Each structure stands twice: as C-alpha cells, then as structure tokens.
Short mmCIF file of C-alpha atoms in Angstrom, two decimals:
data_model
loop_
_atom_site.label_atom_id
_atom_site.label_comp_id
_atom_site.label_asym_id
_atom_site.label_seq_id
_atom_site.Cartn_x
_atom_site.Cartn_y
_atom_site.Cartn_z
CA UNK Q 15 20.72 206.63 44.17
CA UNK Q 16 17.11 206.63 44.79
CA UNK Q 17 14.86 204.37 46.95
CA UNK Q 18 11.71 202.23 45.94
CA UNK Q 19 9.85 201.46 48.64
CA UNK Q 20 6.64 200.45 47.19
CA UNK Q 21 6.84 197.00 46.64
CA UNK Q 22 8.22 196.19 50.16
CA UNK Q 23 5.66 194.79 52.79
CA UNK Q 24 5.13 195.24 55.87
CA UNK Q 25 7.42 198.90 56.16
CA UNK Q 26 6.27 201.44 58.61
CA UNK Q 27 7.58 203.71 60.45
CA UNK Q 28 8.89 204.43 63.69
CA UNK Q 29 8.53 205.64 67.02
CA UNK Q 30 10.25 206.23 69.99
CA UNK Q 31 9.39 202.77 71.22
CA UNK Q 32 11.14 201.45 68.07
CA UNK Q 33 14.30 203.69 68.38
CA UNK Q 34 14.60 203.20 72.55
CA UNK Q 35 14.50 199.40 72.41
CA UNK Q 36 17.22 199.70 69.17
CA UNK Q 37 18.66 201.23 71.85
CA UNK Q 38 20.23 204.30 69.02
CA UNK Q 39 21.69 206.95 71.03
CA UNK Q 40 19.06 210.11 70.76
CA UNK Q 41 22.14 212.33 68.89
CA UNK Q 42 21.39 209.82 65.97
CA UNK Q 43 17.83 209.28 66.37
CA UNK Q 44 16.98 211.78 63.29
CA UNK Q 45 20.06 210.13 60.73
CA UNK Q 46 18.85 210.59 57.55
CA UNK Q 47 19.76 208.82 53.92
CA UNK Q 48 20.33 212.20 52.38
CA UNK Q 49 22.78 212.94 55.36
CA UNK Q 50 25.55 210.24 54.12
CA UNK Q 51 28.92 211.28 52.20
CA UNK Q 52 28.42 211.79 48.58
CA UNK Q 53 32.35 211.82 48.34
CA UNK Q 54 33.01 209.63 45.76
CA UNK Q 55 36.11 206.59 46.85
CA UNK Q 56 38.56 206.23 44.71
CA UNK Q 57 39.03 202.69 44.80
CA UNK Q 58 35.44 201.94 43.85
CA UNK Q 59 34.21 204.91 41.93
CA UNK Q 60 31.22 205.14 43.85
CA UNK Q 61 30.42 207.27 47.22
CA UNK Q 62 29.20 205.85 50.79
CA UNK Q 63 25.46 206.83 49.58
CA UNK Q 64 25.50 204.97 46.66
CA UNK Q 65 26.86 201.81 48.62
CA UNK Q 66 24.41 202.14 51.17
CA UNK Q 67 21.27 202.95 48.69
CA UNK Q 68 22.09 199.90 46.74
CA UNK Q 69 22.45 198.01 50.00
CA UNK Q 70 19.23 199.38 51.41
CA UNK Q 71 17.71 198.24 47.79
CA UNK Q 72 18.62 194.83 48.42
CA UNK Q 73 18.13 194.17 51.97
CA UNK Q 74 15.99 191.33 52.04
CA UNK Q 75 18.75 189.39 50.06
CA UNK Q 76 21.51 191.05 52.48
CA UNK Q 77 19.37 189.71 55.09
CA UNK Q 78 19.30 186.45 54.13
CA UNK Q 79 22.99 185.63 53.05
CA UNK Q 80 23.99 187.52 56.83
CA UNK Q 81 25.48 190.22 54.99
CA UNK Q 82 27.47 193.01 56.77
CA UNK Q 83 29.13 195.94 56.59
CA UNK Q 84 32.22 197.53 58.14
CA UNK Q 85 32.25 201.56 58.12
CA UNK Q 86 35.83 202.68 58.79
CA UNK Q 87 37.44 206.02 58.50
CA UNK Q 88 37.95 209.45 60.07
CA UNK Q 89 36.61 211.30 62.89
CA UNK Q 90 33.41 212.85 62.42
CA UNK Q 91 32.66 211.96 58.61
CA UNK Q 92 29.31 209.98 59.40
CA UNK Q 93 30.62 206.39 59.83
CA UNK Q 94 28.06 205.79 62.38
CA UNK Q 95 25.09 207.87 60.79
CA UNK Q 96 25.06 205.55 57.97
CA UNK Q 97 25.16 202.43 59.73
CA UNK Q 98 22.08 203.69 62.00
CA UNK Q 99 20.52 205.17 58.52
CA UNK Q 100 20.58 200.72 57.41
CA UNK Q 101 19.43 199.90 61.21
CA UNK Q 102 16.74 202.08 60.83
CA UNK Q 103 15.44 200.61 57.39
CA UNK Q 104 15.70 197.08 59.28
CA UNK Q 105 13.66 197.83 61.82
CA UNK Q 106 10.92 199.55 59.88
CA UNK Q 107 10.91 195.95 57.95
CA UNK Q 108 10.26 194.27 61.56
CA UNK Q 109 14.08 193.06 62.15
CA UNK Q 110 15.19 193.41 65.70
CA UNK Q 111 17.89 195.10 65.92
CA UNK Q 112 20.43 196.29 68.33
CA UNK Q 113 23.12 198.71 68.59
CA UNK Q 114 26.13 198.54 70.96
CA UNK Q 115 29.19 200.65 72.20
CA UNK Q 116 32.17 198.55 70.82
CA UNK Q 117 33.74 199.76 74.37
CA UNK Q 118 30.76 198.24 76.90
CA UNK Q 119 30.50 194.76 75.40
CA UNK Q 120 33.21 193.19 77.85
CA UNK Q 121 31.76 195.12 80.75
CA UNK Q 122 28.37 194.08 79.80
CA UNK Q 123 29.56 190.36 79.40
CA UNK Q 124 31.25 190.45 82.96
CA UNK Q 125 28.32 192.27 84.64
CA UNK Q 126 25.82 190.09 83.20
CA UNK Q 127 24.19 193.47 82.00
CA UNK Q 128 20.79 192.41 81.16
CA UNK Q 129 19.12 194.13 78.03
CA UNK Q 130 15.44 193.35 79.33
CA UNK Q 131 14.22 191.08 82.23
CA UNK Q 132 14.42 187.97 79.88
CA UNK Q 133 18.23 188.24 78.32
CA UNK Q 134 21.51 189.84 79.05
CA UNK Q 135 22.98 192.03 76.09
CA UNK Q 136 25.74 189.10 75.50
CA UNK Q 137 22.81 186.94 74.26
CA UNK Q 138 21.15 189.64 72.64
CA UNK Q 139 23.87 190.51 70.86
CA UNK Q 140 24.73 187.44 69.55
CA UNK Q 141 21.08 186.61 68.50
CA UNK Q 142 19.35 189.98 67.07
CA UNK Q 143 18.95 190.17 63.72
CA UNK Q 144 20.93 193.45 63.25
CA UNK Q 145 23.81 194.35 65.43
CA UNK Q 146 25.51 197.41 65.28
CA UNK Q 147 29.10 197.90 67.36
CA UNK Q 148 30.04 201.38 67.09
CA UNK Q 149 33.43 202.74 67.29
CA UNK Q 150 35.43 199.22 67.10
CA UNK Q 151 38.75 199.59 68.15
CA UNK Q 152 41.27 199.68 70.87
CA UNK Q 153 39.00 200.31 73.52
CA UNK Q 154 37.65 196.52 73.63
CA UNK Q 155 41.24 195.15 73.83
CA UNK Q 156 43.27 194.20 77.33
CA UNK Q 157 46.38 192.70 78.22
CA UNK Q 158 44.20 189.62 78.45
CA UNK Q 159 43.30 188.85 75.49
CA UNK Q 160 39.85 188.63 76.91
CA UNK Q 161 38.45 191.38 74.82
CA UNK Q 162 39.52 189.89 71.44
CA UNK Q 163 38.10 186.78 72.52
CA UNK Q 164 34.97 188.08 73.10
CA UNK Q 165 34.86 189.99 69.77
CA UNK Q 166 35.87 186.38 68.07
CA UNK Q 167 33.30 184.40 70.02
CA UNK Q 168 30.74 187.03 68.73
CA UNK Q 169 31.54 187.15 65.17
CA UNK Q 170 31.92 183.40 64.99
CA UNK Q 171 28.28 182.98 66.56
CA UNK Q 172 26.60 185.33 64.40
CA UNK Q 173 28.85 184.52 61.06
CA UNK Q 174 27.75 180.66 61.58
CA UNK Q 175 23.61 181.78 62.03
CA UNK Q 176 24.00 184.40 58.76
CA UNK Q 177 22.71 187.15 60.81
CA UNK Q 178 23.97 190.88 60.06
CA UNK Q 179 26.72 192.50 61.87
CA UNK Q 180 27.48 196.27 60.80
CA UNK Q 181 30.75 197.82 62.32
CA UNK Q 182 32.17 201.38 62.74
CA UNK Q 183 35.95 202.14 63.57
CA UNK Q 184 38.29 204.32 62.78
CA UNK Q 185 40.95 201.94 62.02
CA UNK Q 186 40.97 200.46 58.52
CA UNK Q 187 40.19 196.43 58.69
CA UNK Q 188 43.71 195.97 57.07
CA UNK Q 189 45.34 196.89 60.27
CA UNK Q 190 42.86 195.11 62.97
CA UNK Q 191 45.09 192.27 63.03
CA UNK Q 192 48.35 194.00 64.15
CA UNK Q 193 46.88 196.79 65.72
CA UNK Q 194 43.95 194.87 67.50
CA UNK Q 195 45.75 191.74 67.99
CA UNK Q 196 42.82 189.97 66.59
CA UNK Q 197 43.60 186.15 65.69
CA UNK Q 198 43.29 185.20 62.03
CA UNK Q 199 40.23 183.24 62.27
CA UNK Q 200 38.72 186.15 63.31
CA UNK Q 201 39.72 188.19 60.16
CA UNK Q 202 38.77 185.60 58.24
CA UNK Q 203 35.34 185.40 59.46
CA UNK Q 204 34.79 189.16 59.27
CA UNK Q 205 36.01 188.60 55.91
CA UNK Q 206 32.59 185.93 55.24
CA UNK Q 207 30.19 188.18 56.87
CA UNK Q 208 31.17 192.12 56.05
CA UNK Q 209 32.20 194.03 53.11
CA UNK Q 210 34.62 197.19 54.61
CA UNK Q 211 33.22 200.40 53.27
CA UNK Q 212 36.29 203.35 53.55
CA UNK Q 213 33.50 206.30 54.37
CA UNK Q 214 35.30 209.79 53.04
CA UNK Q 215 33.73 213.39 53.56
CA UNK Q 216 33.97 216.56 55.37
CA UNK Q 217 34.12 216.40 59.57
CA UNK Q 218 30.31 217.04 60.70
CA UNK Q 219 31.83 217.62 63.80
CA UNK Q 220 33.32 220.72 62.55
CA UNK Q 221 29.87 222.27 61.80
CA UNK Q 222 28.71 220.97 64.95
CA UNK Q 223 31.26 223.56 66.78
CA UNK Q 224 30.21 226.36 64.38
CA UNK Q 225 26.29 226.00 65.73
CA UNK Q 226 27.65 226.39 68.78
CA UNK Q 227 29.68 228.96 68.80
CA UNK Q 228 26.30 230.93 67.26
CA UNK Q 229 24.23 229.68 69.90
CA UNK Q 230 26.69 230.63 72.62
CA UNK Q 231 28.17 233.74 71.46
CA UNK Q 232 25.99 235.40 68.67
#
C-alpha cells in the first residue's frame, strides 16, 4: 500500500506543539506507517497496513461519515502505534484530535480534569474531531456500572455528531458485552461508528527487552 499525498491541501507537518496538545504519549511520538503489521488476517486477506493505508487514502470521506476504527489484539503487536500512525495523518490535515487512557476517563470525569483553561477532557472528548481511547478494557469498569455508562454516554454523543472514535483493547469486540458488561445499545452504536480491525504480528515488546539487555549488559 502506498500513499498519495499530493493532491491533499492544507497537509504539513508537525511539531512538538502539535503532538503535546494531541496529548500522544512521547514513547509513540515517532510511530511510523512502515512500522504497522504486515501480517496478513485470515479472515480478510489483507494485513493491518493495508487497512490502515487504504483508510489513510480515504480520510476525508472517513471523516465525514464519522468513521472509526477498533484495534484489538495481543500484547505488544502495535495496536496502539497504528491508531496514533491515523491520529497523526489527522492532525497534519488540521483535525483536532485527542488521545486518552481508556483507564483515566472516569477519573477525569469525576475530577473535572480540565484539558486547557477553557474545557475539561469530558467535553473534549466528546467534541474533538479524533479521539483515541487506548487500551479499552476492564480497567474503565466498576461495580457501579458508572464506568460503562460513561463509555455509552460517550459513544452515543460522538456516534450521533459523526465524529471519529478509534479504539485499542486487547479484548476482541465480540466479547465486550459479557466481559465488559456493556449494554446492547452500546454495541450497537460501536457497531455504526467503528469497523474492528484484529491487528496480528510479532510482540515489539520482545525486541524492546533485547535493546535493553544490550544497553545494560553488553
């Protein structure tokens, strides 16, 4: 899959500034296209780099139908690379864009967190044009039920204004509704909004550890 960037306006790149307000965690500031699994999936014949190259090739469209995607799979295999990889290529286009710790978005919702002195990240969340929530899973649920209803509200808010949710989890979406105890409506509008993307490929981790043990013990 290759990219043709010549015909779209307005790109640029970008800076610090760009990546800081995103607010991308540094480890993932330098995610790169050619980085993403070229494993091909069975089920569709075609590898998380081709999905995400022909998404990245039709963004504007994506952009305007609210369209999503949900990155599930194992440890380490670069679920969360390739969703900052599509954040990136928003923002150069001059989407705002935000990305969120699944885990902090109830604490940031009680705490009022505030994102900047004008919102809190509850409101940016639901009204940036990109959101990414890494690492959905059991960490935003409680005996409560408070956490799911967050997660619903959420969805709902940005499903209904088409704007562009991209997840990461290690769970597979077929077992968020027993697992997560999220309600059916929220399934179904998941279902509207993101296309679930099973991301296969070696543990980066893995080479991670082996850079380390050089640097440490060579």
């Amino acid at each position: 899959m290759t990219f043709d960037f010549s015909s779209v306006p307005f790109r640029r790149e970008l800076n610090r500034d760009d990546l800081e307000r995103m607010r991308v965690p540094s480890r993932y500031w330098s995610a790169r296209f050619d980085e993403i699994s070229d494993v091909v999936i069975r089920k569709i014949g075609e590898s998380t780099r081709d999905v995400v190259g022909k998404y990245i090739n039709r963004m504007a469209q994506a952009r305007s139908e609210g369209a999503g995607l949900v990155f599930w799979g194992d440890n380490g295999c670069g679920k969360t690379s390739a969703a900052v990889v599509i954040a990136k290529e928003y923002r150069r286009r001059g989407y705002t864009v935000l990305f969120m710790e699944a885990a902090d978005l109830k604490r940031m919702v009680i705490e009022k967190e505030h994102f900047d002195e004008e919102e809190t990240y509850w409101d940016r969340a639901r009204s940036v044009d990109v959101l990414v929530l890494d690492d959905f899973g059991k960490g935003i649920m409680d005996s409560t039920g408070f956490g799911a209803s967050i997660f619903d509200e959420l969805i709902r808010a940005r499903n209904s204004r088409q704007m562009v949710t991209i997840i990461t989890s290690n769970l597979p979406t077929k077992e968020w509704l027993g697992e997560l105890e999220l309600k059916k409506s929220t399934m179904e509008s998941l279902r509207e909004c993101t296309y679930p993307l099973h991301v296969v490929g070696e543990n980066k981790r893995d080479g991670s550890q082996t850079k380390l043990r050089e640097l440490i013990l060579s």
